[in-house]
Short mmCIF file of C-alpha atoms and ligand atoms in Angstrom, two decimals:
data_model
loop_
_atom_site.label_atom_id
_atom_site.label_comp_id
_atom_site.label_asym_id
_atom_site.label_seq_id
_atom_site.Cartn_x
_atom_site.Cartn_y
_atom_site.Cartn_z
CA UNK A 1 183.91 7.05 176.82
CA UNK A 2 185.97 10.13 176.12
CA UNK A 3 186.44 11.15 172.53
CA UNK A 4 189.85 10.64 170.99
CA UNK A 5 190.16 14.34 170.37
CA UNK A 6 193.68 14.35 169.00
CA UNK A 7 193.90 10.87 167.60
CA UNK A 8 193.15 11.95 164.07
CA UNK A 9 195.55 14.92 164.12
CA UNK A 10 198.24 12.56 165.42
CA UNK A 11 197.71 10.35 162.40
CA UNK A 12 197.84 13.38 160.12
CA UNK A 13 201.16 14.31 161.62
CA UNK A 14 202.54 10.87 160.85
CA UNK A 15 201.38 11.27 157.28
CA UNK A 16 202.86 14.75 157.09
CA UNK A 17 206.20 13.32 158.18
CA UNK A 18 206.04 10.80 155.38
CA UNK A 19 205.38 13.69 153.01
CA UNK A 20 208.36 15.48 154.43
CA UNK A 21 210.59 12.47 153.85
CA UNK A 22 209.24 12.01 150.35
CA UNK A 23 210.01 15.64 149.60
CA UNK A 24 213.71 15.13 150.08
CA UNK A 25 214.55 15.54 153.75
CA UNK A 26 216.91 12.60 153.47
CA UNK A 27 219.98 14.09 155.11
CA UNK A 28 217.95 15.27 158.04
CA UNK A 29 216.02 12.03 158.17
CA UNK A 30 219.24 10.07 158.42
CA UNK A 31 220.22 12.14 161.41
CA UNK A 32 216.85 12.05 163.07
CA UNK A 33 215.83 8.50 162.35
CA UNK A 34 219.01 6.59 161.81
CA UNK A 35 221.33 7.09 164.74
CA UNK A 36 221.40 7.04 168.49
CA UNK A 37 219.48 10.25 168.62
CA UNK A 38 216.30 8.57 167.46
CA UNK A 39 216.79 5.94 170.12
CA UNK A 40 217.48 8.50 172.80
CA UNK A 41 215.05 11.21 171.78
CA UNK A 42 211.67 11.41 173.39
CA UNK A 43 210.35 13.79 170.79
CA UNK A 44 210.89 14.94 167.28
CA UNK A 45 211.31 18.45 166.02
CA UNK A 46 211.05 19.18 162.33
CA UNK A 47 212.90 22.46 161.79
CA UNK A 48 211.09 24.87 159.51
CA UNK A 49 207.74 23.24 160.10
CA UNK A 50 205.22 25.38 161.93
CA UNK A 51 204.61 23.82 165.32
CA UNK A 52 207.73 21.77 164.75
CA UNK A 53 207.61 19.54 167.81
CA UNK A 54 205.36 16.56 167.17
CA UNK A 55 203.64 14.27 169.62
CA UNK A 56 205.22 10.85 169.39
CA UNK A 57 202.60 8.29 168.39
CA UNK A 58 201.50 6.15 171.31
CA UNK A 59 203.40 2.87 170.67
CA UNK A 60 200.36 0.76 171.71
CA UNK A 61 196.61 1.14 172.08
CA UNK A 62 194.97 3.26 174.78
CA UNK A 63 193.69 0.06 176.37
CA UNK A 64 196.99 -1.85 176.14
CA UNK A 65 198.14 -1.16 179.69
CA UNK A 66 194.96 -2.44 181.34
CA UNK A 67 194.43 -3.40 184.09
CA UNK A 68 197.36 -1.39 185.45
CA UNK A 69 196.61 1.87 183.66
CA UNK A 70 193.00 2.32 182.62
CA UNK A 71 191.91 3.33 179.14
CA UNK A 72 190.21 6.55 180.20
CA UNK A 73 193.32 7.76 182.00
CA UNK A 74 195.41 7.01 178.90
CA UNK A 75 193.02 9.04 176.74
CA UNK A 76 193.09 12.03 179.04
CA UNK A 77 196.79 11.79 179.63
CA UNK A 78 197.83 11.49 175.98
CA UNK A 79 195.03 13.37 174.20
CA UNK A 80 194.72 16.26 176.62
CA UNK A 81 197.73 16.71 178.90
CA UNK A 82 200.50 15.65 176.50
CA UNK A 83 198.80 17.46 173.62
CA UNK A 84 198.65 20.65 175.68
CA UNK A 85 202.34 20.51 176.63
CA UNK A 86 203.24 20.02 172.98
CA UNK A 87 201.01 22.86 171.78
CA UNK A 88 202.25 25.25 174.44
CA UNK A 89 205.89 24.42 173.72
CA UNK A 90 205.41 25.14 170.03
CA UNK A 91 203.50 28.31 170.87
CA UNK A 92 206.34 29.58 173.06
CA UNK A 93 208.88 29.08 170.28
CA UNK A 94 206.83 30.87 167.63
CA UNK A 95 208.61 34.19 168.11
CA UNK A 96 212.07 32.65 168.47
CA UNK A 97 212.99 31.18 165.09
CA UNK A 98 216.60 30.58 166.19
CA UNK A 99 215.32 28.14 168.80
CA UNK A 100 212.98 26.30 166.47
CA UNK A 101 215.79 24.21 164.99
CA UNK A 102 216.89 22.88 168.38
CA UNK A 103 216.13 19.44 169.69
CA UNK A 104 214.09 19.16 172.85
CA UNK A 105 217.19 17.84 174.60
CA UNK A 106 219.14 20.95 173.57
CA UNK A 107 216.38 23.27 174.77
CA UNK A 108 216.05 21.58 178.16
CA UNK A 109 219.81 21.26 178.60
CA UNK A 110 220.13 25.03 178.19
CA UNK A 111 216.98 26.04 180.01
CA UNK A 112 218.78 28.52 182.27
CA UNK A 113 219.94 30.64 179.34
CA UNK A 114 216.78 30.63 177.24
CA UNK A 115 215.17 34.03 176.64
CA UNK A 116 213.51 35.13 179.85
CA UNK A 117 210.02 35.71 178.36
CA UNK A 118 209.67 32.03 177.42
CA UNK A 119 211.99 30.31 179.91
CA UNK A 120 209.29 29.20 182.36
CA UNK A 121 206.93 28.18 179.56
CA UNK A 122 209.60 26.01 177.94
CA UNK A 123 210.63 24.67 181.32
CA UNK A 124 207.09 23.56 182.13
CA UNK A 125 205.80 22.59 178.70
CA UNK A 126 209.05 21.50 177.07
CA UNK A 127 209.67 19.45 180.18
CA UNK A 128 206.18 18.00 179.91
CA UNK A 129 206.70 17.27 176.23
CA UNK A 130 209.99 15.46 176.79
CA UNK A 131 209.00 13.64 179.98
CA UNK A 132 205.82 12.23 178.47
CA UNK A 133 207.55 11.33 175.22
CA UNK A 134 209.85 9.14 177.28
CA UNK A 135 207.04 7.90 179.52
CA UNK A 136 204.96 6.53 176.61
CA UNK A 137 207.97 4.71 175.25
CA UNK A 138 209.17 3.07 178.45
CA UNK A 139 205.76 1.53 179.08
CA UNK A 140 204.19 -1.33 177.17
CA UNK A 141 202.01 -4.39 177.51
CA UNK A 142 204.79 -6.92 177.05
CA UNK A 143 206.07 -7.24 180.61
CA UNK A 144 209.46 -8.90 180.97
CA UNK A 145 212.45 -7.98 183.07
CA UNK A 146 215.81 -6.21 182.63
CA UNK A 147 218.34 -8.08 180.53
CA UNK A 148 221.96 -7.87 179.47
CA UNK A 149 224.02 -4.80 180.36
CA UNK A 150 221.11 -3.12 182.13
CA UNK A 151 220.46 -6.16 184.31
CA UNK A 152 224.15 -6.27 185.21
CA UNK A 153 224.19 -2.57 186.11
CA UNK A 154 221.06 -2.94 188.24
CA UNK A 155 222.65 -5.84 190.07
CA UNK A 156 225.87 -3.88 190.64
CA UNK A 157 224.21 -0.64 191.74
CA UNK A 158 221.14 -1.79 193.64
CA UNK A 159 221.71 -5.46 194.33
CA UNK A 160 218.86 -6.63 192.11
CA UNK A 161 215.60 -5.73 190.44
CA UNK A 162 213.55 -6.06 193.64
CA UNK A 163 215.86 -3.57 195.35
CA UNK A 164 215.67 -1.19 192.39
CA UNK A 165 211.88 -1.37 192.50
CA UNK A 166 211.83 -0.60 196.21
CA UNK A 167 214.19 2.36 195.89
CA UNK A 168 212.62 3.84 192.76
CA UNK A 169 209.02 3.49 193.89
CA UNK A 170 210.02 4.77 197.32
CA UNK A 171 211.45 7.88 195.69
CA UNK A 172 208.28 8.26 193.62
CA UNK A 173 206.11 7.95 196.72
CA UNK A 174 208.15 10.64 198.44
CA UNK A 175 207.64 13.33 195.77
CA UNK A 176 205.60 16.07 197.42
CA UNK A 177 202.87 17.20 195.05
CA UNK A 178 203.38 16.83 191.32
CA UNK A 179 206.58 15.52 189.82
CA UNK A 180 208.56 12.57 188.56
CA UNK A 181 210.91 9.87 189.80
CA UNK A 182 213.71 8.81 187.48
CA UNK A 183 216.28 6.17 186.83
CA UNK A 184 219.12 8.08 185.19
CA UNK A 185 222.58 7.35 183.86
CA UNK A 186 225.16 9.73 185.29
CA UNK A 187 228.89 9.33 184.76
CA UNK A 188 228.15 5.87 183.42
CA UNK A 189 226.33 4.82 186.60
CA UNK A 190 222.68 4.26 187.41
CA UNK A 191 221.13 6.68 189.87
CA UNK A 192 217.66 7.44 191.18
CA UNK A 193 216.46 11.00 191.37
CA UNK A 194 213.25 13.01 191.47
CA UNK A 195 212.11 16.29 189.95
CA UNK A 196 209.23 18.62 190.84
CA UNK A 197 206.53 19.63 188.35
CA UNK A 198 207.68 18.91 184.78
CA UNK A 199 211.37 19.51 185.42
CA UNK A 200 213.62 16.99 183.74
CA UNK A 201 217.00 15.59 184.79
CA UNK A 202 218.20 17.05 181.48
CA UNK A 203 217.80 20.52 182.97
CA UNK A 204 221.07 20.20 184.82
CA UNK A 205 221.33 22.71 187.61
CA UNK A 206 217.56 23.00 187.96
CA UNK A 207 217.21 19.34 188.87
CA UNK A 208 218.61 17.85 192.04
CA UNK A 209 220.92 15.67 190.01
CA UNK A 210 221.48 15.87 186.30
CA UNK A 211 221.64 12.71 184.25
CA UNK A 212 220.25 10.99 181.20
CA UNK A 213 216.82 9.60 182.09
CA UNK A 214 216.14 6.05 180.93
CA UNK A 215 213.03 5.44 183.04
CA UNK A 216 210.55 7.95 184.42
CA UNK A 217 207.45 7.61 186.59
CA UNK A 218 204.81 10.29 186.38
CA UNK A 219 203.38 10.98 189.83
CA UNK A 220 201.12 13.86 188.84
CA UNK A 221 197.62 13.03 190.03
CA UNK A 222 196.40 13.14 186.40
CA UNK A 223 198.45 9.97 185.85
CA UNK A 224 196.47 7.89 188.34
CA UNK A 225 193.64 9.67 190.13
CA UNK A 226 190.74 8.33 188.04
CA UNK A 227 191.54 4.74 188.94
CA UNK A 228 193.60 4.91 192.12
CA UNK A 229 192.21 8.09 193.68
CA UNK A 230 194.60 9.24 196.42
CA UNK A 231 196.42 5.91 196.67
CA UNK A 232 199.66 6.74 194.92
CA UNK A 233 201.45 3.71 196.36
CA UNK A 234 198.90 1.37 194.77
CA UNK A 235 199.36 3.11 191.41
CA UNK A 236 203.14 2.81 191.68
CA UNK A 237 203.07 -0.87 192.50
CA UNK A 238 200.68 -1.52 189.64
CA UNK A 239 202.58 0.75 187.23
CA UNK A 240 205.75 -1.31 187.72
CA UNK A 241 204.10 -4.06 185.64
CA UNK A 242 203.95 -1.77 182.60
CA UNK A 243 207.68 -1.10 182.28
CA UNK A 244 209.01 -1.94 178.82
CA UNK A 245 212.42 -3.26 179.85
CA UNK A 246 213.54 -3.75 176.28
CA UNK A 247 213.31 -0.01 175.60
CA UNK A 248 214.88 0.89 178.94
CA UNK A 249 217.75 -1.48 178.13
CA UNK A 250 218.20 0.12 174.72
CA UNK A 251 218.30 3.58 176.27
CA UNK A 252 220.83 2.39 178.82
CA UNK A 253 223.11 1.06 176.11
CA UNK A 254 222.85 4.38 174.25
CA UNK A 255 224.11 6.50 177.15
CA UNK A 256 226.92 5.15 179.36
CA UNK A 257 229.76 5.97 177.02
CA UNK A 258 228.93 9.65 176.72
CA UNK A 259 227.56 10.70 180.09
MN1 MN B 1 201.52 13.32 183.01
#
């Protein structure tokens, strides 16, 4: 079994946040934790704190997505890959204090005008930080299916959940090399898109189509190769069972009015 290399530091970070709140960050906390931003955000930056971007805690155990996603893959994916994106993002921002107060969404949304020396690093690692922060949250062991406004939008746009699954997983299967497939909200409508590498739909002109991502599928080989080897289609079909439709529905409700 792999060691949980960053599990303890992750817990320490949670504790440090509690310290931060106890020390009087109430105005900021209200903004970060209380409104739509906390719902929409796939990562948290604490301005003024060294290495300000924090890994979001995994909302379930490493084993919780078995048998669809195996425990060892979850360990490697969260403890190693996600940790590295987070560390490298924070490292890139070290010499740019004016950027350290930005949210990850602000950084990615302005990627084209970031300082040239760190633009590619933030693109790759900030993208990785955000994409995985969303990915952990839109998975879960509870199963279920889309409900309410999201279910209605899926019916209107795709004709039903089965059709959405076919189109989204088809897009994911078609990504050449490493990348992501997304369900995004754009102009109040659901759309499917893909991005290469760790690019995010939030990056606007860098992505094929900009939009607010509410569901993302990681098709990097590190997401599935241990269990599924080269059979990406098998991984995708299995992965579909892990979607946390409650969270996806909450994200959908947070976006249509403003995008
Ligand atoms: Mn990944």
